mmCIF file of C-alpha atoms and ligand atoms in Angstrom:
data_model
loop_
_atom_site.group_PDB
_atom_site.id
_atom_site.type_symbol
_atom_site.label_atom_id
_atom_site.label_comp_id
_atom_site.label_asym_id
_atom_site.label_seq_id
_atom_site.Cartn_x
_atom_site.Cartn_y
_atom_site.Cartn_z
ATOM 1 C CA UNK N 1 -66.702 -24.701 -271.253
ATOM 2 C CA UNK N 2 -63.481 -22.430 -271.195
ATOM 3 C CA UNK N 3 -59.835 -24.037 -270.598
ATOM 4 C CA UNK N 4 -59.336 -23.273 -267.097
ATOM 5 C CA UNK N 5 -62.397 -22.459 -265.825
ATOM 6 C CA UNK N 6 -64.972 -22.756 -263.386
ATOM 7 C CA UNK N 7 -68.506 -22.558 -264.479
ATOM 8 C CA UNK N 8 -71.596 -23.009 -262.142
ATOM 9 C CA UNK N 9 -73.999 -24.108 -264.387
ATOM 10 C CA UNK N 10 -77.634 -25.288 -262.448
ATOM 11 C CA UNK N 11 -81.126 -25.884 -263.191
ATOM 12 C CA UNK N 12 -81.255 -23.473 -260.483
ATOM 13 C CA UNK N 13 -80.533 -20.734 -262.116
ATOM 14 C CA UNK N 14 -81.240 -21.180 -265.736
ATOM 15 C CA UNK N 15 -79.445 -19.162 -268.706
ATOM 16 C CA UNK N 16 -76.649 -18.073 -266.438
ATOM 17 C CA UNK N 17 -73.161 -19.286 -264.580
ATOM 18 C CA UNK N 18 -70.742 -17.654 -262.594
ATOM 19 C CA UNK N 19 -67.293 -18.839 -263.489
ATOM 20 C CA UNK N 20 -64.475 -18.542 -261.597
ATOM 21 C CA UNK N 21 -61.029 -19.010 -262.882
ATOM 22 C CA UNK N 22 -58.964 -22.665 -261.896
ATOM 23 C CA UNK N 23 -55.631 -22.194 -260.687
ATOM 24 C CA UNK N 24 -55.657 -26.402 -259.461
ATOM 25 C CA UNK N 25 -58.129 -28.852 -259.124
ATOM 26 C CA UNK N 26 -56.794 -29.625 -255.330
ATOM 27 C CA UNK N 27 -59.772 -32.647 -254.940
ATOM 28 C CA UNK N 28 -62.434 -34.941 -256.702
ATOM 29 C CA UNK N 29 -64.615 -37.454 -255.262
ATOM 30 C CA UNK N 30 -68.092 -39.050 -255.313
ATOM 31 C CA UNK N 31 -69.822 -39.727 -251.573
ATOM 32 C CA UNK N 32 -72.913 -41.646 -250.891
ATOM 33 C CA UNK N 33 -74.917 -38.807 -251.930
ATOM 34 C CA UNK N 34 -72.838 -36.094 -254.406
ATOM 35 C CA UNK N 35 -69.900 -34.940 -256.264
ATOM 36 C CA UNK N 36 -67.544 -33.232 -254.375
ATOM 37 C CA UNK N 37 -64.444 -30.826 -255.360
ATOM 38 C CA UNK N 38 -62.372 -28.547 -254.364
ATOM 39 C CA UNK N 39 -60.451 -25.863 -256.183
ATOM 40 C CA UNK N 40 -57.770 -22.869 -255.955
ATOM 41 C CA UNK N 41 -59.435 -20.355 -257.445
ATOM 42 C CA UNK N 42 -57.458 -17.292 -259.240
ATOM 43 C CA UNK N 43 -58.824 -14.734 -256.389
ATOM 44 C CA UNK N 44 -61.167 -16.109 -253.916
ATOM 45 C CA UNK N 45 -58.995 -18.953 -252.608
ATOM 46 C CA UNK N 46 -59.964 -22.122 -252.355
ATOM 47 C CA UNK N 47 -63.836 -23.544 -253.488
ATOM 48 C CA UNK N 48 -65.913 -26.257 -252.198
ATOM 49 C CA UNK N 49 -68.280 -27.385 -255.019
ATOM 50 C CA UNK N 50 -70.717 -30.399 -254.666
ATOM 51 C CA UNK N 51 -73.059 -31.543 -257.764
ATOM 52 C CA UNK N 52 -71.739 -28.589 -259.565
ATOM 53 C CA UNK N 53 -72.557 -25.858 -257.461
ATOM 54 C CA UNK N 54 -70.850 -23.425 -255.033
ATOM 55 C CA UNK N 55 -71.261 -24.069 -251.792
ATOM 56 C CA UNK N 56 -68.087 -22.104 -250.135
ATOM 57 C CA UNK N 57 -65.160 -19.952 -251.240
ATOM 58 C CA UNK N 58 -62.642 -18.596 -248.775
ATOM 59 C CA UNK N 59 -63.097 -15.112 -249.841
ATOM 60 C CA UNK N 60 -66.452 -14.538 -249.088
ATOM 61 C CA UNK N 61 -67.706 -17.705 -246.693
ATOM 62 C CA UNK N 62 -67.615 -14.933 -243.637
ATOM 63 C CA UNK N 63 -70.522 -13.174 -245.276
ATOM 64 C CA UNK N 64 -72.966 -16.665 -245.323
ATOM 65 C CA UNK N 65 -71.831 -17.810 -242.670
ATOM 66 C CA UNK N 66 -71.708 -15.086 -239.767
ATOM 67 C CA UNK N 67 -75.121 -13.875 -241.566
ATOM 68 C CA UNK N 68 -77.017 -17.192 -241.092
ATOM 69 C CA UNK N 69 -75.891 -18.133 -237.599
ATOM 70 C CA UNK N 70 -75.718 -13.932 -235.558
ATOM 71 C CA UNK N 71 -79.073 -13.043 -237.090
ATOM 72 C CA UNK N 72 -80.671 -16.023 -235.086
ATOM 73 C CA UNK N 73 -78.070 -16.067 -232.063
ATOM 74 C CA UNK N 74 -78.419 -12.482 -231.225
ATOM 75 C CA UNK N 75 -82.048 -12.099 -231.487
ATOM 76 C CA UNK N 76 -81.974 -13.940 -228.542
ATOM 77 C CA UNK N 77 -80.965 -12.909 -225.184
ATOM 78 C CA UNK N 78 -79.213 -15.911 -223.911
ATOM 79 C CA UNK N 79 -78.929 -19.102 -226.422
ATOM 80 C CA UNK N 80 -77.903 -22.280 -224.567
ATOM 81 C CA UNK N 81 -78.586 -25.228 -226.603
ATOM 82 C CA UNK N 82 -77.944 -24.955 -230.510
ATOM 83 C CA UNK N 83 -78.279 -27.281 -233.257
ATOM 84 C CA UNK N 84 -77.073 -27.249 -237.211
ATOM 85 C CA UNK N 85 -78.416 -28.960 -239.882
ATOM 86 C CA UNK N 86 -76.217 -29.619 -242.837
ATOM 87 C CA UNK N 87 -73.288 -27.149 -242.559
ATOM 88 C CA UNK N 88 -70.665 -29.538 -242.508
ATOM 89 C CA UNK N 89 -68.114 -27.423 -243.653
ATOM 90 C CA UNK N 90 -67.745 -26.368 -240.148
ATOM 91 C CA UNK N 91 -68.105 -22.769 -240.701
ATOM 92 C CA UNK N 92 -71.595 -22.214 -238.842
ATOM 93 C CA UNK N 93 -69.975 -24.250 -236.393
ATOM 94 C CA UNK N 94 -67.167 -21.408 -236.031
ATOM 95 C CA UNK N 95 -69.643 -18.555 -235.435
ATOM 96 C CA UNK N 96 -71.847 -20.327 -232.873
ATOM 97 C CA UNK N 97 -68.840 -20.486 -230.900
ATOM 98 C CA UNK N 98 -68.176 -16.896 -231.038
ATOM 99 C CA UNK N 99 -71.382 -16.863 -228.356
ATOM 100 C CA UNK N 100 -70.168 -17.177 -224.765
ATOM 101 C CA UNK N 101 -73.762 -18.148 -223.247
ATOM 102 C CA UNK N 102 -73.548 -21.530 -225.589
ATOM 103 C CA UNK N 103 -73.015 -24.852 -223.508
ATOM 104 C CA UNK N 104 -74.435 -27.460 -226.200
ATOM 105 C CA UNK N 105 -73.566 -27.249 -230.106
ATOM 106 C CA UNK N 106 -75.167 -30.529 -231.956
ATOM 107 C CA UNK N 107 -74.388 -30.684 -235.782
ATOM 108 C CA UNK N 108 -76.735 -32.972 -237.904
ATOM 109 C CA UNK N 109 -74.577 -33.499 -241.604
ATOM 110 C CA UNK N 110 -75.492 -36.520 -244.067
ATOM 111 C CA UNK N 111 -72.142 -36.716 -245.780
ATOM 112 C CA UNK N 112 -69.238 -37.088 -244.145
ATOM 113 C CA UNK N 113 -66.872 -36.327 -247.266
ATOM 114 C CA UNK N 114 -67.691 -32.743 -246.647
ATOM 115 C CA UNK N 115 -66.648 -32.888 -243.125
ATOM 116 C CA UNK N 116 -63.266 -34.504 -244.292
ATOM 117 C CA UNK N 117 -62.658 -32.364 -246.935
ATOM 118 C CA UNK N 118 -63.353 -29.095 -244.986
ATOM 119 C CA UNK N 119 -61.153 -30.357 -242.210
ATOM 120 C CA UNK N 120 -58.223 -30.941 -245.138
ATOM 121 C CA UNK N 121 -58.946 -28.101 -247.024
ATOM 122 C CA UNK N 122 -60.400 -25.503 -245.360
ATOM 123 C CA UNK N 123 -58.842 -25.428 -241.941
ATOM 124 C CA UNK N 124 -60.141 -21.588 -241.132
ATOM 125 C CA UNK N 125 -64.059 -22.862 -241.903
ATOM 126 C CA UNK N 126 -63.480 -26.268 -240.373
ATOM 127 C CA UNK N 127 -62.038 -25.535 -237.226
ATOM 128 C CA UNK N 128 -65.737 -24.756 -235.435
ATOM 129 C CA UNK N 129 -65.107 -28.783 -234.801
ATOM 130 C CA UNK N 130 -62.276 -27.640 -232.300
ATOM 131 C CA UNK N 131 -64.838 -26.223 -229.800
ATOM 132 C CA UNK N 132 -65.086 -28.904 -226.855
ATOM 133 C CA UNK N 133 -69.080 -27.902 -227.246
ATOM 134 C CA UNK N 134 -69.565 -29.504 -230.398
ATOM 135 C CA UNK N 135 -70.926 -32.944 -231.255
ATOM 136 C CA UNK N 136 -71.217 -34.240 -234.582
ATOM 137 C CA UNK N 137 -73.651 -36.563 -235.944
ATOM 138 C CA UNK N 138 -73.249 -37.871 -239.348
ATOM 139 C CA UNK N 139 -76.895 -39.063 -240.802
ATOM 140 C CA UNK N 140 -80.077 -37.638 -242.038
ATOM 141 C CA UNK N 141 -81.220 -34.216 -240.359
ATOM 142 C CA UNK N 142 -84.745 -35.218 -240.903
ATOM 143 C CA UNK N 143 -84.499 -38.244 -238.712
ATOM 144 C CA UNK N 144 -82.087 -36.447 -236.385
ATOM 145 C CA UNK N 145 -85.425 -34.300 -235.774
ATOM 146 C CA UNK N 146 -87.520 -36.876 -235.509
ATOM 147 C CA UNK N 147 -85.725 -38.586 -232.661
ATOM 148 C CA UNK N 148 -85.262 -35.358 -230.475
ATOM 149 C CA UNK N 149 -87.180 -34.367 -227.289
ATOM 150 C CA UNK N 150 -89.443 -31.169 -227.982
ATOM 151 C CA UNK N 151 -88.441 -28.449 -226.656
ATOM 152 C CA UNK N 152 -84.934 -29.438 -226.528
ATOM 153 C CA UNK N 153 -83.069 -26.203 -228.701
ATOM 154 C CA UNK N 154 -83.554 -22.400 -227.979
ATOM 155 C CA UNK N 155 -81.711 -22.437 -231.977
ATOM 156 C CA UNK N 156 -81.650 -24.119 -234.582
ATOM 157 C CA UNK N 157 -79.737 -23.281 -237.987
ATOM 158 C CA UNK N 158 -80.341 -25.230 -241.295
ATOM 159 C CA UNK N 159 -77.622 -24.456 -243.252
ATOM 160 C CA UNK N 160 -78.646 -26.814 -246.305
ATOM 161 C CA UNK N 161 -77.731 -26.902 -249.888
ATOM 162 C CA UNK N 162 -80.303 -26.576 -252.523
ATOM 163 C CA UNK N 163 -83.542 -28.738 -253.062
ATOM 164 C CA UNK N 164 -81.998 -30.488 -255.847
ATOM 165 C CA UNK N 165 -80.226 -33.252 -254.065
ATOM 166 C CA UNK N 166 -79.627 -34.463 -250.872
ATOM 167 C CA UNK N 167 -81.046 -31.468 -249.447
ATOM 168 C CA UNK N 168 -84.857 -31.459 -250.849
ATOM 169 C CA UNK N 169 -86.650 -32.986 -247.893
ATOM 170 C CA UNK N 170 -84.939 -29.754 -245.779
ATOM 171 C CA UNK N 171 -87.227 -27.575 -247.584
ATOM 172 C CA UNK N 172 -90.483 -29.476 -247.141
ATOM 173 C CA UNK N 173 -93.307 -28.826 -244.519
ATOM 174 C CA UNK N 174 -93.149 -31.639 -242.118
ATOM 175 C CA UNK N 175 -89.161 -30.907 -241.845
ATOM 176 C CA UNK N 176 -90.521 -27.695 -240.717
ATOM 177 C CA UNK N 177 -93.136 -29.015 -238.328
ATOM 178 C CA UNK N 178 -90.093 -31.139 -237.197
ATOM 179 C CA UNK N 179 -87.756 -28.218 -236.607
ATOM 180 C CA UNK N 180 -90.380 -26.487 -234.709
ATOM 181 C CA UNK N 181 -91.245 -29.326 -232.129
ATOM 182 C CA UNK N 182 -88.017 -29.183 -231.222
ATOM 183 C CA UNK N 183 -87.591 -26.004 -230.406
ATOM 184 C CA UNK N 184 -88.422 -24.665 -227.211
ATOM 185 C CA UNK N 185 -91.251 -22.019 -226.573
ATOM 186 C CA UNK N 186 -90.205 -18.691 -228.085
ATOM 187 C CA UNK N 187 -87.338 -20.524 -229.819
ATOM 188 C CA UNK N 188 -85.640 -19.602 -232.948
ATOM 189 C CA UNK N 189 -84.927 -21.040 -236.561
ATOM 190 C CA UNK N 190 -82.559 -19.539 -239.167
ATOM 191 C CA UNK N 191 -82.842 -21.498 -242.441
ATOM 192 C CA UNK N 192 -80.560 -20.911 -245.881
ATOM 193 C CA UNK N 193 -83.885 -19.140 -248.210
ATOM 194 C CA UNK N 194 -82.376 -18.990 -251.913
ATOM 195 C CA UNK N 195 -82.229 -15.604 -253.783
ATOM 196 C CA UNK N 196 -85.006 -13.179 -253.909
ATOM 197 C CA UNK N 197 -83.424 -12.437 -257.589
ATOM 198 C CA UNK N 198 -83.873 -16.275 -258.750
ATOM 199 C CA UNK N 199 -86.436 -18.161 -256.748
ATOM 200 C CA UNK N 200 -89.307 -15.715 -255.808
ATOM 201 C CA UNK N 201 -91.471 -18.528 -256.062
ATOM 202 C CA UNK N 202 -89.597 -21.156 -253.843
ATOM 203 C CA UNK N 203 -89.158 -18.746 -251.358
ATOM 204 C CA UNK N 204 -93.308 -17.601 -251.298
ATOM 205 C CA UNK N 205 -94.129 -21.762 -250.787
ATOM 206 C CA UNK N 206 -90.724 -21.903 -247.758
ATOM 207 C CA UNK N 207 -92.586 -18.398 -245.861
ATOM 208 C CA UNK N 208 -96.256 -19.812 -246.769
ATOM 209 C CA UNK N 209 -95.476 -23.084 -244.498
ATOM 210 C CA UNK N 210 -93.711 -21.574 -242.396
ATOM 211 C CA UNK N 211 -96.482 -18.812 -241.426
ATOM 212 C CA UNK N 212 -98.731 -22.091 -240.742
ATOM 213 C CA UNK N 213 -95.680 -23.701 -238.592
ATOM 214 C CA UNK N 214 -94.111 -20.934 -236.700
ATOM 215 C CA UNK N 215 -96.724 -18.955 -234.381
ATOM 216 C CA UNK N 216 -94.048 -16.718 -232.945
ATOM 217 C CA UNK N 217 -92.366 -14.062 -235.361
ATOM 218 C CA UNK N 218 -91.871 -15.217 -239.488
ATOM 219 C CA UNK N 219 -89.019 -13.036 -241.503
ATOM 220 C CA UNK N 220 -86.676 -12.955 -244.568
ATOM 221 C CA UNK N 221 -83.438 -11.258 -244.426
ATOM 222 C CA UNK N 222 -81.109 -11.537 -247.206
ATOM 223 C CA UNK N 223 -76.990 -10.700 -247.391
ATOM 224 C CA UNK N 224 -74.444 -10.477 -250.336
ATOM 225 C CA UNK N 225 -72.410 -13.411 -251.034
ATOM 226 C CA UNK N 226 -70.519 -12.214 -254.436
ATOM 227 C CA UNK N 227 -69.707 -16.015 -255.743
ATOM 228 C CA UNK N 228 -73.526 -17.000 -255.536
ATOM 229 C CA UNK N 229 -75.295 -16.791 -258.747
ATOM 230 C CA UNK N 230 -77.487 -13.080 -258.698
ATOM 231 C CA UNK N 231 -74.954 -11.930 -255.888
ATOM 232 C CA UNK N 232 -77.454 -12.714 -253.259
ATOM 233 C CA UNK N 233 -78.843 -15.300 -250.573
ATOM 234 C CA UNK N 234 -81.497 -15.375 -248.053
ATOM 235 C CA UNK N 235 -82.385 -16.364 -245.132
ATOM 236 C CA UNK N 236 -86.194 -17.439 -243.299
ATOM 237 C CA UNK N 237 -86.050 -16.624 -239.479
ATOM 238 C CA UNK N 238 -89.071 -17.763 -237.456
ATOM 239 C CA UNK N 239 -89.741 -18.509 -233.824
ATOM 240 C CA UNK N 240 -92.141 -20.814 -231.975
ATOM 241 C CA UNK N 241 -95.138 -19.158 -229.868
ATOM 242 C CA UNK N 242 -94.060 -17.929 -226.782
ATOM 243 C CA UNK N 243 -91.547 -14.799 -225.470
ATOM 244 C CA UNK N 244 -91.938 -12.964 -228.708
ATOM 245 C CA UNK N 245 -88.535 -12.947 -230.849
ATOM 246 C CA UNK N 246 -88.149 -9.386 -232.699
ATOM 247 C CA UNK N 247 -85.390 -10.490 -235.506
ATOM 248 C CA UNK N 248 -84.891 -7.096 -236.664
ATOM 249 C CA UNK N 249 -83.418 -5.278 -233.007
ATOM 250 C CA UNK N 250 -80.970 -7.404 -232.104
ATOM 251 C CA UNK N 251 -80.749 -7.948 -228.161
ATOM 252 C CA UNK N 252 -77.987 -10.151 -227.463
ATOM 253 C CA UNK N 253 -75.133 -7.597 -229.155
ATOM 254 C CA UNK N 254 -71.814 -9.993 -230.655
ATOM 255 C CA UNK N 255 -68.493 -8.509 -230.215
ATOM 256 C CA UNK N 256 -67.161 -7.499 -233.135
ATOM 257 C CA UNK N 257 -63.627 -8.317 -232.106
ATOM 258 C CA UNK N 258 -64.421 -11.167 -229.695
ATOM 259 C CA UNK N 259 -60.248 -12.197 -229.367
ATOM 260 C CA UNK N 260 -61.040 -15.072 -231.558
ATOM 261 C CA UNK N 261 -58.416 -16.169 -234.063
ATOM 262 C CA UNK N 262 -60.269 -14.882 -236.937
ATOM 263 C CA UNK N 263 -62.826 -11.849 -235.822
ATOM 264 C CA UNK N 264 -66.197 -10.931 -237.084
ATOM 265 C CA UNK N 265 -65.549 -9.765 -240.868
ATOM 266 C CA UNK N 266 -68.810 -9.169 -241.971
ATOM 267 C CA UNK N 267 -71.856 -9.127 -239.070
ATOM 268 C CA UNK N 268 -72.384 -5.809 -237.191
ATOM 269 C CA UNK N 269 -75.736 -4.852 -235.525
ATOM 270 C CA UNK N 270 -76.532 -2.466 -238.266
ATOM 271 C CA UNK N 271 -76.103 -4.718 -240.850
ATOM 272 C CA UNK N 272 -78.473 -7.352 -238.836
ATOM 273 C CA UNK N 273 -81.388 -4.733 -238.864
ATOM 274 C CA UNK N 274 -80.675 -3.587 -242.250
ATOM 275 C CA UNK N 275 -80.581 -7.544 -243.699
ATOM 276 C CA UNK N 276 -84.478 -7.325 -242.795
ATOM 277 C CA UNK N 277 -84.717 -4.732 -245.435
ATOM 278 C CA UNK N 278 -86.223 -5.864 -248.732
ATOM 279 C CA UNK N 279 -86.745 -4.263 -252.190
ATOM 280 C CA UNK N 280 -90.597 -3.817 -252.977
ATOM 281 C CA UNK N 281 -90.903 -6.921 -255.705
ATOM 282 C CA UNK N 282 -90.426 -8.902 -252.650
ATOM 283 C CA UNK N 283 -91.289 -7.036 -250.048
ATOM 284 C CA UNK N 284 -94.629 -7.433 -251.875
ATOM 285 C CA UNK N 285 -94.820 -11.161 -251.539
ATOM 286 C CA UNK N 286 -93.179 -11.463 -248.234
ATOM 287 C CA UNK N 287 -94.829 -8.899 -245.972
ATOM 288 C CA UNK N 288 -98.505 -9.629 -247.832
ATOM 289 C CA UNK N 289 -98.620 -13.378 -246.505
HETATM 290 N N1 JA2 R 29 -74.101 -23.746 -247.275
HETATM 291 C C1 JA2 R 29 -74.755 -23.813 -248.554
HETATM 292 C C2 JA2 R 29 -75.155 -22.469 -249.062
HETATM 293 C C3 JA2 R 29 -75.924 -22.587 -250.359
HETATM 294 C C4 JA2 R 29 -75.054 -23.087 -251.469
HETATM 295 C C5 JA2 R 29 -75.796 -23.361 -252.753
HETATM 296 C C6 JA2 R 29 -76.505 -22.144 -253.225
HETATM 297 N N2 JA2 R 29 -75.995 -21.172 -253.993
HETATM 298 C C7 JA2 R 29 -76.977 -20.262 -254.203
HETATM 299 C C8 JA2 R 29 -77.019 -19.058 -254.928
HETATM 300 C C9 JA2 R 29 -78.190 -18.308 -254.951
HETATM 301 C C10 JA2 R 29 -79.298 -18.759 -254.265
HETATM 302 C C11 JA2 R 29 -79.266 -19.960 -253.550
HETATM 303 C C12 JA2 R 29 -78.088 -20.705 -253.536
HETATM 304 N N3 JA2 R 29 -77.752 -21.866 -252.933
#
């Protein structure tokens, strides 16, 4: 450990850890269900960490964040109902908003220190919970699921943490089947996928269940995030049988300056078909299954 510093050290990525420098440990606390803290980093700004690992900095949350919620959003042409899974830092929250045709925004997030801490700390990520369209529920996605009509979404977005901790049932197959019966025919799902660099194998088991699950379209598409360990995180986007979804030709274009207080910084519609792009090592795995 180094006076002063940050260092993301996980079973998730053995033998390596991304360190950040400390300017002030801003907050400390244990919830129900992990450690959380908060930090003013050197040069990102400010850091959400829980059990250890980096979940958010200020610098760089536009890329994760407008990445996992436009590459779902505008693949289709007129999203109505939307719902999040884990994201409580608000940020996914933010960028659904950006999409005019939205009427119905349900968040699903099992600890509600991260919603309080976002909404103290991270004003710009936490104030998605301003929109009028949003309604939060704080409990277990996978029951959330459970208890919803089918059909009732035309998107869903799981932006979990890692499956080490509260987030391991998000990554397991009858969360999936769960996700998918409530999604309407031709429906879409845009799940957080790890790093092709780190967790190959993860990733082959998430887009093997999903092929048996999803009967519409099943992709990977991956975007730079420079604070997560190998520089990299993906994403799974699938969609139920029915009006086929093509992820990679977005129809429903975003504005990139939609007038919003803080405009698009990262998503464009190249960079949507280009995220669909994948070096041959996993391209390999992927596309053969
Ligand atoms: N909103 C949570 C995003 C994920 C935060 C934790 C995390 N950091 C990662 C780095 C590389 C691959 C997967 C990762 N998962």
């Amino acid at each position: 450990v180094i006076p002063g510093w940050f260092s993301e050290i996980s079973p998730m990525w053995p033998g390596e850890a991304h360190s950040l420098k400390i300017e002030k440990i801003l907050f400390q606390g244990k919830s129900d269900y992990q450690n959380v803290m908060v930090f003013q980093s050197s040069t990102y700004g400010k850091v959400l960490v829980l059990d250890g690992v980096i979940q958010l900095t200020e610098r760089d949350e536009c890329a994760y964040q407008e990445m996992i919620t436009h590459l779902p959003l505008c693949s289709i042409p007129n999203p109505k109902k939307v719902l999040v899974i884990g994201g409580g830092d608000g940020g996914v929250l933010r960028e659904v908003a950006r999409h005019s045709s939205v009427e119905q925004i349900d968040i699903c997030e099992i600890d509600k220190m991260v919603v309080d801490v976002s909404k103290q700390f991270f004003p710009r990520v936490a104030i998605g919970y301003e929109d009028p369209r949003v309604t939060l529920n704080v409990g277990d996605g996978v029951a959330f699921l459970r208890a919803v009509p089918a059909g009732t979404y035309d998107a869903i977005i799981v932006d979990s943490s890692d499956p080490i901790g509260p987030a391991q049932e998000l990554f397991e197959k009858p969360f999936f089947q769960s996700v998918a019966n409530a999604l309407r025919p031709g429906g879409v799902v845009c799940t957080q996928a790890e790093s092709i660099w780190l967790h190959m194998h993860i990733i082959e088991d998430i887009v093997s269940n999903c092929h048996q699950i999803f009967k519409g379209s099943v992709n990977y598409a991956w975007t730079t995030v420079p604070t997560y360990p190998s520089g990299v995180i993906g994403f799974m986007l699938c969609s139920t049988e029915g009006p086929p979804v093509d992820f990679k030709h977005p129809v429903n274009p975003i504005a990139e300056n939609d007038g919003s207080k803080d405009p698009l910084k990262f998503y464009n519609s190249e960079i949507h078909t280009a995220a669909f792009c994948l070096p041959s090592f996993a391209k390999k795995v992927i596309e053969s299954m």
